[in-house]
Coordinates of C-alpha atoms and ligand atoms in Angstrom, one line a residue:
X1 CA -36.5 29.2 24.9
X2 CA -34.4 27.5 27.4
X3 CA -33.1 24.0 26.0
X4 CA -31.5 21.3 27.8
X5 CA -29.3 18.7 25.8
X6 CA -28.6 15.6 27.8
X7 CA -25.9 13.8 25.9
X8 CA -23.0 15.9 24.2
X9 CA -22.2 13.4 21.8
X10 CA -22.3 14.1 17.7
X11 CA -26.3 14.6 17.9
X12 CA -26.7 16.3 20.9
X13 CA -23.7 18.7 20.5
X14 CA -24.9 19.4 17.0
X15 CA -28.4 19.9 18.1
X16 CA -27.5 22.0 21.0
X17 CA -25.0 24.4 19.1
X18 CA -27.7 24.9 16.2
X19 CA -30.3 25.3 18.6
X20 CA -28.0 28.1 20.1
X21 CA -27.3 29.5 17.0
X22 CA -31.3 30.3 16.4
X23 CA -31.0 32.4 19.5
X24 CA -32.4 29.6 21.9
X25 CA -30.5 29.2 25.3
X26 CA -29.0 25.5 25.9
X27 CA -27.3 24.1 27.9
X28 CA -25.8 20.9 26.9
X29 CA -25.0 17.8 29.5
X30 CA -23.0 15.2 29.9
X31 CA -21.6 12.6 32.6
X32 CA -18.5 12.9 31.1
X33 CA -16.2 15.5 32.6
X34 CA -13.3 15.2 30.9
X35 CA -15.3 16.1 27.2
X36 CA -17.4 18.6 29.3
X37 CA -14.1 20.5 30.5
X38 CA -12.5 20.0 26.9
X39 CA -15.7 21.6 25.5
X40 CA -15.6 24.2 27.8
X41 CA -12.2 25.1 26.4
X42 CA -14.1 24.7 22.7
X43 CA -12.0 21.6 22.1
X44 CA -14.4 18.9 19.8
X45 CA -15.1 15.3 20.6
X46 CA -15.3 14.7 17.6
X47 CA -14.1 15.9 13.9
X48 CA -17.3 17.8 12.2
X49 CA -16.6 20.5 10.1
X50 CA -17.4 24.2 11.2
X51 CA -18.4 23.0 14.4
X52 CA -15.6 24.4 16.1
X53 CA -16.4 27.9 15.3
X54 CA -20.6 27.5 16.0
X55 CA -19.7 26.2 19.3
X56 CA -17.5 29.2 20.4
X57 CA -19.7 32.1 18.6
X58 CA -22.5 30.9 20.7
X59 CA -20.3 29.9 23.9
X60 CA -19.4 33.8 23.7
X61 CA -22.8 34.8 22.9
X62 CA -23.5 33.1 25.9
X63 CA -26.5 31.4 24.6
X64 CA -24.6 27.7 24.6
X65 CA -22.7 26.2 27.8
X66 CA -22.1 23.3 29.1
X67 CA -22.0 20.9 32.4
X68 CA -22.0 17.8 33.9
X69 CA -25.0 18.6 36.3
X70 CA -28.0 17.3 34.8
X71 CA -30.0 19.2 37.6
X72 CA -28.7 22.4 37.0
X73 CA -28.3 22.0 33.1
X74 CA -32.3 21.3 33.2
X75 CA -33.4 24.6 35.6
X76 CA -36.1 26.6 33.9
X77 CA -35.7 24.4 30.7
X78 CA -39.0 23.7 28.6
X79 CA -37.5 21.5 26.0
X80 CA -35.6 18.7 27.9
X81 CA -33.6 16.5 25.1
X82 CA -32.5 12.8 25.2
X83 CA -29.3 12.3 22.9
X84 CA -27.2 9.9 24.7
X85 CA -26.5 6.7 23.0
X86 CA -28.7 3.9 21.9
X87 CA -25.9 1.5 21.1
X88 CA -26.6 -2.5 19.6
X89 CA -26.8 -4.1 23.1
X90 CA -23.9 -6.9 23.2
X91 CA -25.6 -10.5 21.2
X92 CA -28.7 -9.9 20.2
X93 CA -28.7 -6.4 18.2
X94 CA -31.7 -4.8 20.2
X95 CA -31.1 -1.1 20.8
X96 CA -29.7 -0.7 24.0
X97 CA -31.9 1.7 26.1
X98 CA -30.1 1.7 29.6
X99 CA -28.9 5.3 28.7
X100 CA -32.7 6.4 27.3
X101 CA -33.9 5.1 30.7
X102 CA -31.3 6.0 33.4
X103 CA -31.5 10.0 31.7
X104 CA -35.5 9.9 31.8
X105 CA -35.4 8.9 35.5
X106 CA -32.9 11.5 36.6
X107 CA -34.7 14.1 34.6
X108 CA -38.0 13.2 36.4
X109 CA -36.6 13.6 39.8
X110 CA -35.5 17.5 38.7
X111 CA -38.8 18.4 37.1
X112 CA -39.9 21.4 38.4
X113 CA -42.5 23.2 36.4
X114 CA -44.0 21.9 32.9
X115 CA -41.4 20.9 30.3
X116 CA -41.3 18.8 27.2
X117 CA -39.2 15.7 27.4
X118 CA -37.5 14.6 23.5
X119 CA -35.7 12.2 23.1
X120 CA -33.6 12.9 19.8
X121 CA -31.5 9.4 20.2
X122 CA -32.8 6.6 17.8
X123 CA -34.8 4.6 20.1
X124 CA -37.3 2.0 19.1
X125 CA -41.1 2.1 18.8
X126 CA -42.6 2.2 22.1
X127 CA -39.8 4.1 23.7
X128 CA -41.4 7.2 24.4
X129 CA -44.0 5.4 26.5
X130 CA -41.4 4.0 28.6
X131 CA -39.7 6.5 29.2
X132 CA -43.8 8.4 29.9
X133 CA -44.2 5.5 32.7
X134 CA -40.8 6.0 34.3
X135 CA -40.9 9.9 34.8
X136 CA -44.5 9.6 36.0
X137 CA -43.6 6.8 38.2
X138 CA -40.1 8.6 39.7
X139 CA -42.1 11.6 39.8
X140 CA -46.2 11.4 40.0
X141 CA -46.4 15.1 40.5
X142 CA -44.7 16.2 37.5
X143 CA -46.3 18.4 35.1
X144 CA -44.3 16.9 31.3
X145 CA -44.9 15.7 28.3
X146 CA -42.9 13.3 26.0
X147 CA -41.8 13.8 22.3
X148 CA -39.9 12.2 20.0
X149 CA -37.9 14.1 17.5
X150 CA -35.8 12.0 15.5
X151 CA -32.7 13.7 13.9
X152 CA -31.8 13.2 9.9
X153 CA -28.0 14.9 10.4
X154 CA -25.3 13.6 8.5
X155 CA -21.8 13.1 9.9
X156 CA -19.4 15.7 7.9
X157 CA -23.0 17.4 7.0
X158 CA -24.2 17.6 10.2
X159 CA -24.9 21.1 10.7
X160 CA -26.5 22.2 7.4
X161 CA -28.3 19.0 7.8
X162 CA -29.2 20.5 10.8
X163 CA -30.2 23.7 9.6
X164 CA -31.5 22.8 6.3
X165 CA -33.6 20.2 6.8
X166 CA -35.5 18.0 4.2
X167 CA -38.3 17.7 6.8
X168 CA -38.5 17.7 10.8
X169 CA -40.5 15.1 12.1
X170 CA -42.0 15.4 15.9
X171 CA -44.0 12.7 17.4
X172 CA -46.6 14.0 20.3
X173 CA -49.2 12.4 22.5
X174 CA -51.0 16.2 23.7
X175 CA -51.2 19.7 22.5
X176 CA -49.0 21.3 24.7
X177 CA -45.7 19.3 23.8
X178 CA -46.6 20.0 20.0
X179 CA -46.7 23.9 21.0
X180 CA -43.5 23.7 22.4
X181 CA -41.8 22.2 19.8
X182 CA -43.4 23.7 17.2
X183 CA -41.8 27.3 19.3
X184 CA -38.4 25.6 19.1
X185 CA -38.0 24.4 15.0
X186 CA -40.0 27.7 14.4
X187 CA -36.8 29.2 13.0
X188 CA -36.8 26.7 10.7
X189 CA -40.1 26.5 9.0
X190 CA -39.2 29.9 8.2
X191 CA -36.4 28.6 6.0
X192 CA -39.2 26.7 4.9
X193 CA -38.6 23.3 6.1
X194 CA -41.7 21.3 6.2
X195 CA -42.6 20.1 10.2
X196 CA -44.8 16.7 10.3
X197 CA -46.4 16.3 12.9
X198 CA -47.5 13.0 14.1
X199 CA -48.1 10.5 16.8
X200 CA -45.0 8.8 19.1
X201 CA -45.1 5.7 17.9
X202 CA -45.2 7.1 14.3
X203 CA -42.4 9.1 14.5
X204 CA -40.1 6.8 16.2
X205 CA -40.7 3.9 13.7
X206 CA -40.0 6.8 10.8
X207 CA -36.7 7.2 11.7
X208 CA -35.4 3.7 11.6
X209 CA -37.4 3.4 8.0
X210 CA -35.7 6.4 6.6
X211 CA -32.2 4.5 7.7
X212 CA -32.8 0.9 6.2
X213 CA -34.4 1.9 3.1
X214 CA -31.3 4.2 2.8
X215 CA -29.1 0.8 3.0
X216 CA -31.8 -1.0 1.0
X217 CA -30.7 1.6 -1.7
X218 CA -26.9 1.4 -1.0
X219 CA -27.4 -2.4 -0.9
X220 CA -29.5 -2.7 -4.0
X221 CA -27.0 -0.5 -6.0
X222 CA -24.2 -2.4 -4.7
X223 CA -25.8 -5.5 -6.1
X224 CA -26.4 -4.1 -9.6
X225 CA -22.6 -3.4 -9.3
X226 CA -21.4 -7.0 -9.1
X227 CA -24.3 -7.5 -11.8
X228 CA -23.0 -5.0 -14.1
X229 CA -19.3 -6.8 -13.7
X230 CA -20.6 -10.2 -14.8
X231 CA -22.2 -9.0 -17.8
X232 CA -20.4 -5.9 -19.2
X233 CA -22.4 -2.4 -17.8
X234 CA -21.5 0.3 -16.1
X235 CA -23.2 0.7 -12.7
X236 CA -22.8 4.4 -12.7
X237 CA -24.6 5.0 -16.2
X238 CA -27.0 2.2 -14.3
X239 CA -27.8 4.4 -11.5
X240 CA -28.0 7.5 -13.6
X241 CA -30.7 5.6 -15.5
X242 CA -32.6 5.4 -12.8
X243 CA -32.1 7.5 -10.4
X244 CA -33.2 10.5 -12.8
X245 CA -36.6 8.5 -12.4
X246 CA -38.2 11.0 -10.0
X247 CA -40.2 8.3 -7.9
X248 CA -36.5 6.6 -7.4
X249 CA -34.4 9.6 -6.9
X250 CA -30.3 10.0 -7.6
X251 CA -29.2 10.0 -4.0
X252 CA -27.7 7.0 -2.5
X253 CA -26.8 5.5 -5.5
X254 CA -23.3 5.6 -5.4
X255 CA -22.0 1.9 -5.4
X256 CA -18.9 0.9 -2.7
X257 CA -17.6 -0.8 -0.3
X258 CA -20.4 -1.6 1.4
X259 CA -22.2 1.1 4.0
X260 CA -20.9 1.5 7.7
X261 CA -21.0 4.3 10.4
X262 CA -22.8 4.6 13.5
X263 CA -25.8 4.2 12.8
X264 CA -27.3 2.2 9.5
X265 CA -25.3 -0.9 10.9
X266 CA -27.2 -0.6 14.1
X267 CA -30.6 0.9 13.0
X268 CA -30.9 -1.9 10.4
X269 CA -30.6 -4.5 13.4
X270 CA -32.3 -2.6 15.9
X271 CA -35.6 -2.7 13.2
X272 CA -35.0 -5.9 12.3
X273 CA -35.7 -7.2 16.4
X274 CA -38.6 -4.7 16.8
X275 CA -40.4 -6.2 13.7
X276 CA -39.5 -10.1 14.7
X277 CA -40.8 -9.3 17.8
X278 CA -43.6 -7.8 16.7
X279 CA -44.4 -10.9 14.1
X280 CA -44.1 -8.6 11.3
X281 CA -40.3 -9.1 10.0
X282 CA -38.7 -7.1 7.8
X283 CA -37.2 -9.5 5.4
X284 CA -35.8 -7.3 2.9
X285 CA -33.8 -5.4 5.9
X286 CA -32.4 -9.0 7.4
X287 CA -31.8 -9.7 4.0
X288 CA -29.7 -6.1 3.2
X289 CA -27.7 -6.2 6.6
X290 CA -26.5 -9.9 5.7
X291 CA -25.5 -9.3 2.1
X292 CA -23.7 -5.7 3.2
X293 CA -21.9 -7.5 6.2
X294 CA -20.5 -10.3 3.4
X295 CA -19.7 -7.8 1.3
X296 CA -17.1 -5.9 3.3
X297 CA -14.9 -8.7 3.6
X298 CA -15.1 -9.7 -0.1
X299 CA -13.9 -5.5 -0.9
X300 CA -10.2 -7.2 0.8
X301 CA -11.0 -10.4 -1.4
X302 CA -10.9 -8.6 -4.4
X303 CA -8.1 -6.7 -3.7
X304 CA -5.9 -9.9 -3.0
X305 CA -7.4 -11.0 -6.7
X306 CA -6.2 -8.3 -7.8
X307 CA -2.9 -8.8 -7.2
X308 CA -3.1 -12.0 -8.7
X309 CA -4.8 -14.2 -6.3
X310 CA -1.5 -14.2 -3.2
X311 CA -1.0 -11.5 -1.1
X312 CA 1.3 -13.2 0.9
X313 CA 4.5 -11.1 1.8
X314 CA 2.9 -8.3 -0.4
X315 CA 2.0 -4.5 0.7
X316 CA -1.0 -3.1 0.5
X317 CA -1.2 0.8 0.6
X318 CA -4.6 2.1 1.6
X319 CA -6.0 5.3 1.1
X320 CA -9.1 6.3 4.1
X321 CA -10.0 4.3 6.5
X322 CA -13.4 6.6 8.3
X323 CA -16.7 4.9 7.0
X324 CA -16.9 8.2 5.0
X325 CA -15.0 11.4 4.2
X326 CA -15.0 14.5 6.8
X327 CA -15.3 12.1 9.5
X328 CA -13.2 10.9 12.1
X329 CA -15.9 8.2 13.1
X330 CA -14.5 4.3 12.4
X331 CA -17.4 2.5 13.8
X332 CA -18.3 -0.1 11.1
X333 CA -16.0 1.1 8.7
X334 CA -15.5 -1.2 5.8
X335 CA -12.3 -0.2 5.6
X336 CA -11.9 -2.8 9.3
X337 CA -13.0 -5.3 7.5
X338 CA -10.9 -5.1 4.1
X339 CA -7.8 -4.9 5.9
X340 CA -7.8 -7.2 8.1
X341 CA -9.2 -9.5 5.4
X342 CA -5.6 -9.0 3.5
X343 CA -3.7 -9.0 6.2
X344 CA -5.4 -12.5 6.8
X345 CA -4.4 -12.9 3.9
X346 CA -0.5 -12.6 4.6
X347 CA -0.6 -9.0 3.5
X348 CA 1.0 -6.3 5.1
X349 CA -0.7 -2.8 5.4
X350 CA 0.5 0.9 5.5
X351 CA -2.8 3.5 5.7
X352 CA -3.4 6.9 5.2
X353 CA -6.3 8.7 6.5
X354 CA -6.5 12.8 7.0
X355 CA -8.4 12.4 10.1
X356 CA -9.4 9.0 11.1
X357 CA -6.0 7.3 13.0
X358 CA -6.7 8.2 16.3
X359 CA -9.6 6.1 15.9
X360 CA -8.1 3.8 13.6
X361 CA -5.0 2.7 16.1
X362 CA -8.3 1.5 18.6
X363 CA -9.5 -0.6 16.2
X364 CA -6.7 -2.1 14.0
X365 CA -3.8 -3.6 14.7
X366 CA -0.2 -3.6 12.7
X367 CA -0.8 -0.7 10.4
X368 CA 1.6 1.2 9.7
X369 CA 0.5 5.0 9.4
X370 CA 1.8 7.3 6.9
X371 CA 1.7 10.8 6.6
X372 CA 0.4 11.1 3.0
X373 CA -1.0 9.4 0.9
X374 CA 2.3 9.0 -1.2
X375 CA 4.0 8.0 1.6
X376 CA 1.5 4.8 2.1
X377 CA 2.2 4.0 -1.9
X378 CA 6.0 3.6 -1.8
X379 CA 7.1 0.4 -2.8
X380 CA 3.1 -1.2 -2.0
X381 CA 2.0 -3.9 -4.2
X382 CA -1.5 -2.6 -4.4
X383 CA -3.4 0.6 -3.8
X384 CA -6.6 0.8 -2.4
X385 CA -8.8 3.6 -2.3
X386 CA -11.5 2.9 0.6
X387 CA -12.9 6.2 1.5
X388 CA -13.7 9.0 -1.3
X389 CA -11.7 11.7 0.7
X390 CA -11.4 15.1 -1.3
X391 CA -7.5 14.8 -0.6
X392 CA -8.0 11.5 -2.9
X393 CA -9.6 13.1 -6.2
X394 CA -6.8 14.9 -7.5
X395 CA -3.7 12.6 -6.6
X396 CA -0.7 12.7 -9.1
X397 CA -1.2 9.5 -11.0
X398 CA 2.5 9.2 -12.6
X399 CA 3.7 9.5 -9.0
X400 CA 1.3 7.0 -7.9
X401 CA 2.8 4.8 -10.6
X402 CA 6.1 5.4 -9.7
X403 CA 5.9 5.0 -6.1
X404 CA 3.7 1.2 -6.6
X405 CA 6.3 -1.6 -7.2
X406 CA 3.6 -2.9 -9.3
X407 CA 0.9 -0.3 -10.5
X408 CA -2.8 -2.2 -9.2
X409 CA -4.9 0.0 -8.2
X410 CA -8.5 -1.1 -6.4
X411 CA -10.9 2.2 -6.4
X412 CA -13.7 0.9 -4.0
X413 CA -15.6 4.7 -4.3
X414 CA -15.3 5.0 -8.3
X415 CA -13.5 7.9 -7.4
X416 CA -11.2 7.5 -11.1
X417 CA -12.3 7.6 -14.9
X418 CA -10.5 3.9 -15.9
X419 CA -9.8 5.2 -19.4
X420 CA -7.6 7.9 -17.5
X421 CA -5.7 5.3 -15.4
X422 CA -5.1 3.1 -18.3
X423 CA -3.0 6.0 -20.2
X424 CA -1.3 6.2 -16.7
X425 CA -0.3 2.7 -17.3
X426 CA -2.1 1.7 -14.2
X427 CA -3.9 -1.3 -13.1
X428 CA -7.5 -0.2 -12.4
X429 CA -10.5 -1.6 -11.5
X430 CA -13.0 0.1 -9.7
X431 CA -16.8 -1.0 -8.5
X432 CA -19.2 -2.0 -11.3
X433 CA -17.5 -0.6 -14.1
Ligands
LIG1 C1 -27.0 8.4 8.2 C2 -28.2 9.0 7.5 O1 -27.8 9.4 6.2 C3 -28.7 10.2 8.3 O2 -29.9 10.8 7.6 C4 -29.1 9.8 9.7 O3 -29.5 10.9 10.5 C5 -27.8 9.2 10.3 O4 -27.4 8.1 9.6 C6 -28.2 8.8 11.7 O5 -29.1 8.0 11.9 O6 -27.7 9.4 12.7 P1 -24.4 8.8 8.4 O7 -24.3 7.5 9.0 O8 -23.7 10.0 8.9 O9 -25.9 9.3 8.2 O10 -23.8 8.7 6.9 P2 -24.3 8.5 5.4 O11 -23.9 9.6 4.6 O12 -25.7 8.2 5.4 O13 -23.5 7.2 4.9 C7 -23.6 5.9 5.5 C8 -22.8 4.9 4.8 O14 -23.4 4.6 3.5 C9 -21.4 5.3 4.5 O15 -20.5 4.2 4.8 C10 -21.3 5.7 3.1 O16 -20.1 5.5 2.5 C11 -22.4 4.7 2.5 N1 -23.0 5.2 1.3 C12 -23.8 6.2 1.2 C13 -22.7 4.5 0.1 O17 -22.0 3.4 0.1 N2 -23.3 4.9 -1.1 C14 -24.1 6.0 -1.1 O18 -24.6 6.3 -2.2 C15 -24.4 6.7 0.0

């Protein structure tokens, strides 16, 4: 089937090479040139593991390309996809939909021949009608339908997220849209992965419920974690407890730093507007995207407590900086949050990250970059571990100790056992422990 991606950003140039990769032809757009031409010449906008090598197998299979002609990218497509960005517009945290809208209206004055229009972007309840009322009102000849098809990827996961899905959920208004994307995930439901089909509406608002009750469960085990530290437990023997409770589930239980990343911050807020303005509010979100936005700064808080209460003139050295591991991605990183926190604080900061400084040098200012992790320890006050980083798991703790001038160590991921630090002579806490 021919496929057209508009939007070659993490979902829609994941999309588009896995797509390829099921022997589907796409073509994925963008009004960006420069990432077009670096794509072109299989360079990545962004880090994601193995997508490198999907791209290019299916550039040479010549199943995947790529352009920054919307018209052409669209010819003969019957799957038309939305992925461009649905960012928290500027003050008031409502998705911004000027990219949904300007795409839908550009695709309607191409359509030529019946075609599915989906948007994959988050986008709020209601969306897909919209963007119905602008392509028939651009185009009142146009044979289409609309979809939504919301995507459940994972950054650093993103392509067996992709191609192992727990479920794929498609929203359609007629039986003709249904057939043609039932035709494009059939690949998939013969791996097995359960397709839902449902109305527009229904399948828009399911994707911003997956995301907040995911924070809800971040947010509720990070609460339990300050718990378990006022009165003695251990959070992680907490949420093994319960999460081996089948109706709870183990996943997202892993107490931290608070969540970040492109999308819970947003999605949570995005939900939160749809349901005020809708006189049905989501309290327990308001409530989870307030208490995780306080917590970030409290993570640098505890760190200068750590070190006794001053950080003044002191060194911090941290240890990730992404809002997860196998990322590059900073956006809402709680690791922005922490550091500027101490270096409110008077602290100074030296910061090691395997693949986040690029992004890191846009966001923070007066860090000093190292090129190990060692490197960022020498002669620090304080380590902080902010992002659980495979590089991180197996560091060598007597040369950690060595290199600290004095040997606090803040593990904001649980990454260490404390009983192991403690023979390392090292001053440990961790989150909930
Ligand atoms: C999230 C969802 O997990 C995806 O299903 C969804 O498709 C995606 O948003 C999206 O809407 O595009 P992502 O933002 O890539 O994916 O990252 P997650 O792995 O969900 O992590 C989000 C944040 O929660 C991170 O800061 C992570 O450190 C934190 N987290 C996650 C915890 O603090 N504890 C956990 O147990 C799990």
């Amino acid at each position: 089937m021919r496929v057209a991606m508009i939007g070659s950003g993490y979902v829609g140039l994941v999309s588009g090479a896995c797509f390829a990769d099921f022997g589907h032809d796409v073509v994925c757009v963008d009004k960006d040139p420069g990432k077009i031409e670096r794509l072109k010449q299989n360079i990545m906008p962004i880090y994601e593991p193995g997508l490198d090598d999907l791209v290019e197998s299916n550039v040479k299979a010549g199943r995947l390309s790529f352009t920054t002609d919307l018209a052409e990218g669209m010819k003969g497509a019957q799957a038309i996809f939305i992925a461009v960005g649905t960012p928290s517009r500027r003050g008031d945290g409502h998705a911004d939909l000027s990219y949904v809208y300007a795409a839908a209206k550009e695709i309607a004055e191409n359509l030529d021949g019946f075609a599915v229009v989906v948007t994959k972007s988050t986008v709020p309840v209601g969306t897909g009608d919209e963007v119905e009322r602008i392509i028939r009102e651009a185009n009142p000849s146009a044979d289409f339908g609309v979809a939504s098809n919301p995507e459940f990827l994972r950054e650093g996961a993103a392509i067996s997220d992709f191609k192992r899905p727990d479920r794929i959920v498609v929203g359609v208004e007629d039986d003709r849209a249904q057939a043609v994307l039932e035709e494009l995930y059939r690949p998939l439901y013969l791996n097995q992965a359960p397709i839902m089909v449902t109305s527009r509406r229904t399948s828009e608002l399911t994707k911003y419920a997956a995301n907040a009750f995911l924070a809800v469960k971040i947010t509720f085990i990070n609460e339990i974690a300050d718990l378990c530290e006022k009165v003695g437990a251990n959070v992680q023997d907490v949420a093994r407890g319960i999460g081996l409770d089948n109706r709870i589930g183990s996943k997202f239980l892993n107490a931290g730093p608070g969540y970040g990343g492109s999308c819970f911050p947003k999605d949570t807020l995005a939900l939160i507007k749809t349901a005020q303005d809708n006189e049905s509010p989501v309290r327990i979100v308001e409530t989870v995207a307030q208490v995780n936005d306080n917590r970030k700064r409290a993570m640098g808080r505890r760190v200068v407590a750590a070190m006794g209460g001053d950080a003044r003139g002191k060194k911090v050295g941290v240890l990730g900086l992404t809002f997860k591991p196998n990322t590059d991605d900073m956006r809402d990183s709680p690791a922005i949050a922490i550091i500027q926190t101490l270096q409110d604080a008077g602290a100074t900061i030296a910061a090691y990250d395997p693949e986040g400084v690029e992004q890191a040098k846009l966001v923070l200012n007066n860090v000093e970059y190292c090129d190990s992790p060692y490197q960022a320890l020498e002669g620090a006050d304080a380590m902080v571990l902010v992002t659980e980083w495979d590089a991180f798991r197996a560091l060598d703790l007597s040369r950690v100790k060595s290199l600290l001038k004095s040997p606090v160590v803040v593990d904001l991921r649980n990454v260490y056992r404390p009983e192991e630090m403690a023979r390392q002579g090292l001053q440990y806490s961790g989150i909930g422990r």
